[in-house]
Amino acid sequence: VTLETKRIIVFVLSLLFLISLLFVQQREVARRRAEAGLEQAQVAVPANSVDCVDCHRETTPGIIEHWQGSTHAEKGVGCVECHQANAGEADLFSHYGAQIASVVTPLDCSRCHQQVYEEFQRSHHAAGGNILASLDNFLAETVEGFRGQFDPHSPTPGGGVGARVNGMASAQSGCQQCHGSKVGLLTTDGGKLTVDDLKPGPDGKPTNTAALEQVQKTAEGKPLLHPGTWPNTGIGRINLDGSLGSCSACHSRHDFSPRRARQPENCGKCHLGPDHPQKEIYEESKHGVAYRDLIDDMNLDADDWVLGEDYSAAPTCATCHMSGNLRNGGRITHDPGERISWTNRPPISLRMDTNDKHKVVTETDPAKRAALIADTWQQKRTRMQEVCSTCHTADYVNNFYQQYDDFVQLYNEKFAKPGKQIVDSLRAEGLITKAEFDEEIEWTWYYLWHHEGRRARHGTSMMAPDYAHWHGMFEVSERFYMELVPQALELAEQAEHAGHAGGAKVRAVVEGILARPEHRWKDHAQAAGTAPAGSAPAAGTPPGAKGETKPH
Amino acid sequence: MASVAAWFKERVPLSGAELAELTNEPVPNHLKRWWWCLGGTPAYLFVVQILSGILLAFYYEPAPQTAYDSVRYITEEAAFGWFLRGIHKWGATLMVAAVVLHQMRVYFTGAYRKPRELNWMVGMCLLVCTLVVGFTGYSLVYEQLSYWGATVGANIADSVPVLGSWAKQMLLGGEVYNDRTLSRFFILHAAVLPVVMIALLAVHIGLIRLQGVTEFRFADEDSSRPKHFPFFPDHLLSELAIGLVLMILLSVLATVLPVEMGPRADPFSTPEVIKPEWFFYVAFRWLKLFSGTFAVLSMGLIVFLMFVWPFIDARLRRNRPSEASVWIGILAVLAIVGLTVWEAAVAH
């Protein structure tokens, strides 16, 4: 071998080595970037999902893209693992040889995430579908819509969407997209089969299999889902297998992103708007301001995302209500109620003492109440304070809770209980009907507690002063004094004119409330002929007015 | 000025002419071709590694509780820390690559043959030191790769009969990875190995100086021209030009492909994929192909054969000129490249 040949050998082998080095470094850099969370990890499609991926890459490429970026894909969890269905399941169908179902329920997820499933099933989130029997639902189904279908009253230029009007459209597109639908299979007569008809057992399979014969199917044999109930990712969805909720409400289907579930924008799909503007409240709070500023320091891609360990720049909704923190050993919960000490959802806020079924105890007798409580509001508060204390001292946290408790109590005692008492007395005396929303005062009361009252309480609970005051208590008080009380007195007066004895009783209730020290400012101001705010007691202030603002 | 020169001359009795004689070794013409100058490249990169390493050591804290955060501080907060870390990391990669290229050139041109057998062995020692310094280096970051790489490395050492458990103990400072392991790695990486390498380099260059560079004469060279050219300034300028190109390359790599922070080491969570740095891919793939003690011992045997190759080669060539070494070399390089690419291409 001549020196020239050797030169060529050295050249060729060196070139080969350098080219291989380029390839190796490219792989190495890609792997490091993936480890650092900067790039999608290399995904090997599991053998049982190769056909699904190949076909759906053409038909629904977005789904495949989402899945490929998921932790599921990284860990070898493919299409079949989640969509697989067993013989006997209501929505099972054979799809190119695989037995699958379209709707993946929490029961399906529990095959791998059992503890998360149990926490979630007992949560208030999972019970969101109970709205089906609530005032809000009555509004959407009856006041805004119609429980059934009706004929259009005139033609729509360009053509209508159907022969008849779907009266449930508002409930289906509004309420149920957050609270969850009762998923139904479409029947051959256009009706639906839900969990009520199927009566599933603990394994999720229907016990009333005869009902399945009515299900409408495609030529392929795929059972059709009722369009009024699906698509739906409401967090309290009531599924065909009897499980509650939808994991994709927070984790988004196919990419199942923990990163997204950690961000307040995710919760903002539902927790916003005039009746419970938690998202806007959070944005107003210092917590939200810090989050917006320091989002780059939030380490949102961390595996465990433990407050005080993986990040401490700012808390999000998930931080306080669900995620792990340094104080609790990083324990995550999928039951956000575990850390909430007041429920501000009802007209009158309640302490979050819960029973063994995780329901709020409403019993008022102390002894009976104590016997029913499985988890006290104090225990829940302690759990939340573990989060707070990552960044705040005990005094700071305790004083905040004092402010919060004081506020809720003020709302409860000055407006919520009296407001409810007035409306209840009107109904008890027959001055208004038992039906909701057919009289103006019912709308007034609903605005007071459901919109303004909640805004006030939520504003305080999450430290947003404008929501606590201007969007909250200011509007509560305006609604109470300028609308609720005058409307109640007018109804009482009309009744009195009509010779109805209930009129005097209602008037007595209203006047009794207004005679309380916290409500007498109006009499004093009117007697003084001046606005009271900030002014010294004017001449003519009734004797005894001073010092009468003590709680009764 | 003259008095200052005289003051120095009195204390350092070396004239300019003697200094020129010492440094200005005649360099064979083939070294005008820059790709024959790869011996100087690892030495140059070694200097870069020492300088960038000293700067990194200002911030690095070698304890499990602090190591990761100190590296994160360097990477994300310290001024130009990301750049220095990038230079150090890519410098290591280029240094290993340059050593391999240098060794390939020496091998295929038979430059290890008599009387340069000892220098080949010194070079082999430098190769091993380079790899070990690389191993201890990425172990310092205290990422998952660092922790589990060190654990796997220790377990490999443990599978060596007789000396294995002692080697593992020496490496980890205990039965398992513990609080003292990192400081051990740090001292090896930042003090012991560099000093050993400096000493070996001194011997390596000293032997080259004593024996001269192996001379090659290509067919297309004009035989009437001088066979040599001066080291200073001609060859030194070539080396400087290579050095500057290397600095540009390093800067580009450190900037375009900055070093990221991997996940923090978690002794309770074995990563699904454990891979060492790329220069161990060949060994790692070998270990996967032949599991257990056989793999480790066979690898040790291969390294030993590489050490004593000049003598094996002499034996092969004792009776008649043999080119077996060329073919063995081609096979070896193909095997190294193949195993490395294989390991890089697969997830597990």
PDB file of N, CA and C in Angstrom, chain B residues 97-169:
ATOM      1  N   ALA B  97     -12.951  13.967  19.020  1.00  0.00           N
ATOM      2  CA  ALA B  97     -12.936  13.732  17.571  1.00  0.00           C
ATOM      3  C   ALA B  97     -11.530  13.951  17.014  1.00  0.00           C
ATOM      4  N   ALA B  98     -10.867  15.006  17.459  1.00  0.00           N
ATOM      5  CA  ALA B  98      -9.527  15.307  16.954  1.00  0.00           C
ATOM      6  C   ALA B  98      -8.536  14.221  17.359  1.00  0.00           C
ATOM      7  N   VAL B  99      -8.677  13.705  18.592  1.00  0.00           N
ATOM      8  CA  VAL B  99      -7.788  12.632  19.054  1.00  0.00           C
ATOM      9  C   VAL B  99      -7.967  11.408  18.160  1.00  0.00           C
ATOM     10  N   VAL B 100      -9.247  11.090  17.870  1.00  0.00           N
ATOM     11  CA  VAL B 100      -9.519   9.910  17.036  1.00  0.00           C
ATOM     12  C   VAL B 100      -8.921  10.105  15.639  1.00  0.00           C
ATOM     13  N   LEU B 101      -9.132  11.303  15.060  1.00  0.00           N
ATOM     14  CA  LEU B 101      -8.587  11.565  13.712  1.00  0.00           C
ATOM     15  C   LEU B 101      -7.059  11.497  13.720  1.00  0.00           C
ATOM     16  N   HIS B 102      -6.458  12.070  14.755  1.00  0.00           N
ATOM     17  CA  HIS B 102      -4.997  12.050  14.891  1.00  0.00           C
ATOM     18  C   HIS B 102      -4.494  10.614  14.987  1.00  0.00           C
ATOM     19  N   GLN B 103      -5.203   9.844  15.795  1.00  0.00           N
ATOM     20  CA  GLN B 103      -4.759   8.462  15.990  1.00  0.00           C
ATOM     21  C   GLN B 103      -4.926   7.645  14.710  1.00  0.00           C
ATOM     22  N   MET B 104      -6.002   7.932  13.973  1.00  0.00           N
ATOM     23  CA  MET B 104      -6.203   7.242  12.699  1.00  0.00           C
ATOM     24  C   MET B 104      -5.059   7.545  11.746  1.00  0.00           C
ATOM     25  N   ARG B 105      -4.674   8.811  11.670  1.00  0.00           N
ATOM     26  CA  ARG B 105      -3.583   9.196  10.774  1.00  0.00           C
ATOM     27  C   ARG B 105      -2.297   8.500  11.186  1.00  0.00           C
ATOM     28  N   VAL B 106      -2.010   8.517  12.493  1.00  0.00           N
ATOM     29  CA  VAL B 106      -0.779   7.883  12.984  1.00  0.00           C
ATOM     30  C   VAL B 106      -0.796   6.396  12.653  1.00  0.00           C
ATOM     31  N   TYR B 107      -1.985   5.800  12.858  1.00  0.00           N
ATOM     32  CA  TYR B 107      -2.094   4.359  12.645  1.00  0.00           C
ATOM     33  C   TYR B 107      -1.862   3.988  11.185  1.00  0.00           C
ATOM     34  N   PHE B 108      -2.631   4.622  10.311  1.00  0.00           N
ATOM     35  CA  PHE B 108      -2.584   4.207   8.900  1.00  0.00           C
ATOM     36  C   PHE B 108      -1.261   4.554   8.219  1.00  0.00           C
ATOM     37  N   THR B 109      -0.562   5.545   8.759  1.00  0.00           N
ATOM     38  CA  THR B 109       0.734   5.862   8.154  1.00  0.00           C
ATOM     39  C   THR B 109       1.868   5.121   8.862  1.00  0.00           C
ATOM     40  N   GLY B 110       1.512   4.262   9.794  1.00  0.00           N
ATOM     41  CA  GLY B 110       2.531   3.470  10.490  1.00  0.00           C
ATOM     42  C   GLY B 110       3.499   4.302  11.301  1.00  0.00           C
ATOM     43  N   ALA B 111       3.026   5.461  11.758  1.00  0.00           N
ATOM     44  CA  ALA B 111       3.923   6.366  12.479  1.00  0.00           C
ATOM     45  C   ALA B 111       4.223   5.886  13.899  1.00  0.00           C
ATOM     46  N   TYR B 112       3.600   4.780  14.273  1.00  0.00           N
ATOM     47  CA  TYR B 112       3.830   4.240  15.627  1.00  0.00           C
ATOM     48  C   TYR B 112       4.995   3.248  15.634  1.00  0.00           C
ATOM     49  N   ARG B 113       5.534   2.972  14.455  1.00  0.00           N
ATOM     50  CA  ARG B 113       6.542   1.908  14.360  1.00  0.00           C
ATOM     51  C   ARG B 113       7.877   2.369  14.927  1.00  0.00           C
ATOM     52  N   LYS B 114       8.727   1.438  15.123  1.00  0.00           N
ATOM     53  CA  LYS B 114      10.043   1.669  15.713  1.00  0.00           C
ATOM     54  C   LYS B 114      10.668   2.926  15.129  1.00  0.00           C
ATOM     55  N   PRO B 115      11.141   3.853  15.883  1.00  0.00           N
ATOM     56  CA  PRO B 115      11.360   3.781  17.346  1.00  0.00           C
ATOM     57  C   PRO B 115      10.273   4.510  18.134  1.00  0.00           C
ATOM     58  N   ARG B 116       9.059   4.582  17.604  1.00  0.00           N
ATOM     59  CA  ARG B 116       8.053   5.442  18.229  1.00  0.00           C
ATOM     60  C   ARG B 116       6.974   4.634  18.964  1.00  0.00           C
ATOM     61  N   GLU B 117       7.286   3.358  19.302  1.00  0.00           N
ATOM     62  CA  GLU B 117       6.291   2.534  19.989  1.00  0.00           C
ATOM     63  C   GLU B 117       5.857   3.144  21.316  1.00  0.00           C
ATOM     64  N   LEU B 118       6.852   3.643  22.049  1.00  0.00           N
ATOM     65  CA  LEU B 118       6.532   4.190  23.378  1.00  0.00           C
ATOM     66  C   LEU B 118       5.611   5.397  23.258  1.00  0.00           C
ATOM     67  N   ASN B 119       5.865   6.199  22.233  1.00  0.00           N
ATOM     68  CA  ASN B 119       5.036   7.397  22.089  1.00  0.00           C
ATOM     69  C   ASN B 119       3.594   7.035  21.739  1.00  0.00           C
ATOM     70  N   TRP B 120       3.416   5.933  20.957  1.00  0.00           N
ATOM     71  CA  TRP B 120       2.058   5.428  20.685  1.00  0.00           C
ATOM     72  C   TRP B 120       1.378   5.089  22.006  1.00  0.00           C
ATOM     73  N   MET B 121       2.136   4.427  22.904  1.00  0.00           N
ATOM     74  CA  MET B 121       1.537   4.017  24.183  1.00  0.00           C
ATOM     75  C   MET B 121       1.207   5.229  25.050  1.00  0.00           C
ATOM     76  N   VAL B 122       2.096   6.222  24.983  1.00  0.00           N
ATOM     77  CA  VAL B 122       1.779   7.462  25.708  1.00  0.00           C
ATOM     78  C   VAL B 122       0.509   8.079  25.110  1.00  0.00           C
ATOM     79  N   GLY B 123       0.416   8.050  23.802  1.00  0.00           N
ATOM     80  CA  GLY B 123      -0.792   8.560  23.131  1.00  0.00           C
ATOM     81  C   GLY B 123      -2.031   7.798  23.555  1.00  0.00           C
ATOM     82  N   MET B 124      -1.904   6.472  23.683  1.00  0.00           N
ATOM     83  CA  MET B 124      -3.044   5.662  24.140  1.00  0.00           C
ATOM     84  C   MET B 124      -3.463   6.081  25.545  1.00  0.00           C
ATOM     85  N   CYS B 125      -2.448   6.351  26.386  1.00  0.00           N
ATOM     86  CA  CYS B 125      -2.746   6.817  27.752  1.00  0.00           C
ATOM     87  C   CYS B 125      -3.520   8.136  27.669  1.00  0.00           C
ATOM     88  N   LEU B 126      -3.101   9.003  26.762  1.00  0.00           N
ATOM     89  CA  LEU B 126      -3.795  10.283  26.604  1.00  0.00           C
ATOM     90  C   LEU B 126      -5.233  10.069  26.124  1.00  0.00           C
ATOM     91  N   LEU B 127      -5.404   9.084  25.224  1.00  0.00           N
ATOM     92  CA  LEU B 127      -6.761   8.787  24.750  1.00  0.00           C
ATOM     93  C   LEU B 127      -7.647   8.344  25.920  1.00  0.00           C
ATOM     94  N   VAL B 128      -7.125   7.415  26.711  1.00  0.00           N
ATOM     95  CA  VAL B 128      -7.907   6.927  27.866  1.00  0.00           C
ATOM     96  C   VAL B 128      -8.211   8.083  28.823  1.00  0.00           C
ATOM     97  N   CYS B 129      -7.184   8.907  29.095  1.00  0.00           N
ATOM     98  CA  CYS B 129      -7.397  10.058  29.991  1.00  0.00           C
ATOM     99  C   CYS B 129      -8.472  10.990  29.425  1.00  0.00           C
ATOM    100  N   THR B 130      -8.433  11.205  28.111  1.00  0.00           N
ATOM    101  CA  THR B 130      -9.432  12.095  27.483  1.00  0.00           C
ATOM    102  C   THR B 130     -10.834  11.550  27.697  1.00  0.00           C
ATOM    103  N   LEU B 131     -10.979  10.230  27.500  1.00  0.00           N
ATOM    104  CA  LEU B 131     -12.301   9.635  27.671  1.00  0.00           C
ATOM    105  C   LEU B 131     -12.751   9.701  29.134  1.00  0.00           C
ATOM    106  N   VAL B 132     -11.824   9.414  30.051  1.00  0.00           N
ATOM    107  CA  VAL B 132     -12.204   9.440  31.474  1.00  0.00           C
ATOM    108  C   VAL B 132     -12.525  10.872  31.919  1.00  0.00           C
ATOM    109  N   VAL B 133     -11.768  11.817  31.408  1.00  0.00           N
ATOM    110  CA  VAL B 133     -12.038  13.198  31.786  1.00  0.00           C
ATOM    111  C   VAL B 133     -13.400  13.623  31.216  1.00  0.00           C
ATOM    112  N   GLY B 134     -13.739  13.082  30.057  1.00  0.00           N
ATOM    113  CA  GLY B 134     -15.066  13.345  29.497  1.00  0.00           C
ATOM    114  C   GLY B 134     -16.150  12.729  30.357  1.00  0.00           C
ATOM    115  N   PHE B 135     -15.942  11.496  30.782  1.00  0.00           N
ATOM    116  CA  PHE B 135     -16.922  10.795  31.621  1.00  0.00           C
ATOM    117  C   PHE B 135     -17.137  11.536  32.934  1.00  0.00           C
ATOM    118  N   THR B 136     -16.043  11.874  33.604  1.00  0.00           N
ATOM    119  CA  THR B 136     -16.184  12.578  34.892  1.00  0.00           C
ATOM    120  C   THR B 136     -16.780  13.968  34.672  1.00  0.00           C
ATOM    121  N   GLY B 137     -16.548  14.533  33.489  1.00  0.00           N
ATOM    122  CA  GLY B 137     -17.074  15.869  33.211  1.00  0.00           C
ATOM    123  C   GLY B 137     -18.579  15.891  33.145  1.00  0.00           C
ATOM    124  N   TYR B 138     -19.163  14.998  32.344  1.00  0.00           N
ATOM    125  CA  TYR B 138     -20.621  15.079  32.246  1.00  0.00           C
ATOM    126  C   TYR B 138     -21.303  14.516  33.488  1.00  0.00           C
ATOM    127  N   SER B 139     -20.543  13.804  34.316  1.00  0.00           N
ATOM    128  CA  SER B 139     -21.118  13.348  35.585  1.00  0.00           C
ATOM    129  C   SER B 139     -21.290  14.497  36.568  1.00  0.00           C
ATOM    130  N   LEU B 140     -20.573  15.596  36.350  1.00  0.00           N
ATOM    131  CA  LEU B 140     -20.603  16.692  37.325  1.00  0.00           C
ATOM    132  C   LEU B 140     -21.897  17.499  37.277  1.00  0.00           C
ATOM    133  N   VAL B 141     -22.580  17.451  36.136  1.00  0.00           N
ATOM    134  CA  VAL B 141     -23.763  18.321  35.961  1.00  0.00           C
ATOM    135  C   VAL B 141     -24.889  17.923  36.910  1.00  0.00           C
ATOM    136  N   TYR B 142     -24.888  16.671  37.316  1.00  0.00           N
ATOM    137  CA  TYR B 142     -25.919  16.110  38.188  1.00  0.00           C
ATOM    138  C   TYR B 142     -27.291  16.134  37.527  1.00  0.00           C
ATOM    139  N   GLU B 143     -27.285  15.856  36.228  1.00  0.00           N
ATOM    140  CA  GLU B 143     -28.541  15.594  35.538  1.00  0.00           C
ATOM    141  C   GLU B 143     -28.832  14.100  35.685  1.00  0.00           C
ATOM    142  N   GLN B 144     -29.984  13.707  35.132  1.00  0.00           N
ATOM    143  CA  GLN B 144     -30.286  12.277  35.126  1.00  0.00           C
ATOM    144  C   GLN B 144     -29.169  11.503  34.416  1.00  0.00           C
ATOM    145  N   LEU B 145     -28.711  12.066  33.281  1.00  0.00           N
ATOM    146  CA  LEU B 145     -27.639  11.418  32.524  1.00  0.00           C
ATOM    147  C   LEU B 145     -26.386  11.278  33.379  1.00  0.00           C
ATOM    148  N   SER B 146     -26.065  12.315  34.152  1.00  0.00           N
ATOM    149  CA  SER B 146     -24.872  12.294  34.985  1.00  0.00           C
ATOM    150  C   SER B 146     -24.971  11.183  36.022  1.00  0.00           C
ATOM    151  N   TYR B 147     -26.103  11.201  36.725  1.00  0.00           N
ATOM    152  CA  TYR B 147     -26.251  10.273  37.844  1.00  0.00           C
ATOM    153  C   TYR B 147     -26.280   8.828  37.350  1.00  0.00           C
ATOM    154  N   TRP B 148     -27.161   8.603  36.361  1.00  0.00           N
ATOM    155  CA  TRP B 148     -27.329   7.221  35.925  1.00  0.00           C
ATOM    156  C   TRP B 148     -26.157   6.752  35.073  1.00  0.00           C
ATOM    157  N   GLY B 149     -25.516   7.696  34.381  1.00  0.00           N
ATOM    158  CA  GLY B 149     -24.309   7.354  33.634  1.00  0.00           C
ATOM    159  C   GLY B 149     -23.224   6.881  34.586  1.00  0.00           C
ATOM    160  N   ALA B 150     -23.060   7.613  35.691  1.00  0.00           N
ATOM    161  CA  ALA B 150     -22.051   7.238  36.681  1.00  0.00           C
ATOM    162  C   ALA B 150     -22.400   5.907  37.324  1.00  0.00           C
ATOM    163  N   THR B 151     -23.696   5.724  37.592  1.00  0.00           N
ATOM    164  CA  THR B 151     -24.115   4.469  38.213  1.00  0.00           C
ATOM    165  C   THR B 151     -23.853   3.294  37.268  1.00  0.00           C
ATOM    166  N   VAL B 152     -24.214   3.480  35.997  1.00  0.00           N
ATOM    167  CA  VAL B 152     -23.976   2.411  35.017  1.00  0.00           C
ATOM    168  C   VAL B 152     -22.469   2.163  34.871  1.00  0.00           C
ATOM    169  N   GLY B 153     -21.696   3.265  34.815  1.00  0.00           N
ATOM    170  CA  GLY B 153     -20.239   3.133  34.696  1.00  0.00           C
ATOM    171  C   GLY B 153     -19.655   2.339  35.851  1.00  0.00           C
ATOM    172  N   ALA B 154     -20.148   2.647  37.059  1.00  0.00           N
ATOM    173  CA  ALA B 154     -19.642   1.953  38.249  1.00  0.00           C
ATOM    174  C   ALA B 154     -20.021   0.477  38.202  1.00  0.00           C
ATOM    175  N   ASN B 155     -21.232   0.205  37.727  1.00  0.00           N
ATOM    176  CA  ASN B 155     -21.667  -1.190  37.644  1.00  0.00           C
ATOM    177  C   ASN B 155     -20.868  -1.965  36.601  1.00  0.00           C
ATOM    178  N   ILE B 156     -20.488  -1.250  35.524  1.00  0.00           N
ATOM    179  CA  ILE B 156     -19.636  -1.907  34.517  1.00  0.00           C
ATOM    180  C   ILE B 156     -18.294  -2.265  35.148  1.00  0.00           C
ATOM    181  N   ALA B 157     -17.729  -1.300  35.891  1.00  0.00           N
ATOM    182  CA  ALA B 157     -16.453  -1.561  36.567  1.00  0.00           C
ATOM    183  C   ALA B 157     -16.599  -2.742  37.521  1.00  0.00           C
ATOM    184  N   ASP B 158     -17.760  -2.806  38.177  1.00  0.00           N
ATOM    185  CA  ASP B 158     -18.001  -3.846  39.172  1.00  0.00           C
ATOM    186  C   ASP B 158     -17.993  -5.242  38.555  1.00  0.00           C
ATOM    187  N   SER B 159     -18.327  -5.310  37.253  1.00  0.00           N
ATOM    188  CA  SER B 159     -18.404  -6.633  36.630  1.00  0.00           C
ATOM    189  C   SER B 159     -17.028  -7.181  36.240  1.00  0.00           C
ATOM    190  N   VAL B 160     -15.988  -6.392  36.449  1.00  0.00           N
ATOM    191  CA  VAL B 160     -14.633  -6.899  36.190  1.00  0.00           C
ATOM    192  C   VAL B 160     -14.248  -7.851  37.330  1.00  0.00           C
ATOM    193  N   PRO B 161     -13.804  -9.067  37.011  1.00  0.00           N
ATOM    194  CA  PRO B 161     -13.445 -10.009  38.084  1.00  0.00           C
ATOM    195  C   PRO B 161     -12.298  -9.468  38.944  1.00  0.00           C
ATOM    196  N   VAL B 162     -12.297  -9.833  40.188  1.00  0.00           N
ATOM    197  CA  VAL B 162     -11.265  -9.541  41.188  1.00  0.00           C
ATOM    198  C   VAL B 162     -11.213  -8.044  41.529  1.00  0.00           C
ATOM    199  N   LEU B 163     -10.854  -7.218  40.581  1.00  0.00           N
ATOM    200  CA  LEU B 163     -10.641  -5.803  40.888  1.00  0.00           C
ATOM    201  C   LEU B 163     -11.921  -4.972  40.801  1.00  0.00           C
ATOM    202  N   GLY B 164     -12.986  -5.572  40.258  1.00  0.00           N
ATOM    203  CA  GLY B 164     -14.186  -4.814  39.937  1.00  0.00           C
ATOM    204  C   GLY B 164     -14.779  -4.042  41.099  1.00  0.00           C
ATOM    205  N   SER B 165     -15.032  -4.747  42.202  1.00  0.00           N
ATOM    206  CA  SER B 165     -15.722  -4.076  43.311  1.00  0.00           C
ATOM    207  C   SER B 165     -14.827  -2.977  43.899  1.00  0.00           C
ATOM    208  N   TRP B 166     -13.509  -3.226  43.881  1.00  0.00           N
ATOM    209  CA  TRP B 166     -12.580  -2.200  44.384  1.00  0.00           C
ATOM    210  C   TRP B 166     -12.625  -0.964  43.479  1.00  0.00           C
ATOM    211  N   ALA B 167     -12.669  -1.219  42.156  1.00  0.00           N
ATOM    212  CA  ALA B 167     -12.724  -0.097  41.205  1.00  0.00           C
ATOM    213  C   ALA B 167     -13.997   0.712  41.408  1.00  0.00           C
ATOM    214  N   LYS B 168     -15.099  -0.012  41.626  1.00  0.00           N
ATOM    215  CA  LYS B 168     -16.374   0.670  41.841  1.00  0.00           C
ATOM    216  C   LYS B 168     -16.315   1.527  43.105  1.00  0.00           C
ATOM    217  N   GLN B 169     -15.746   0.922  44.169  1.00  0.00           N
ATOM    218  CA  GLN B 169     -15.596   1.654  45.440  1.00  0.00           C
ATOM    219  C   GLN B 169     -14.773   2.920  45.235  1.00  0.00           C
TER     220      GLN B 169
END
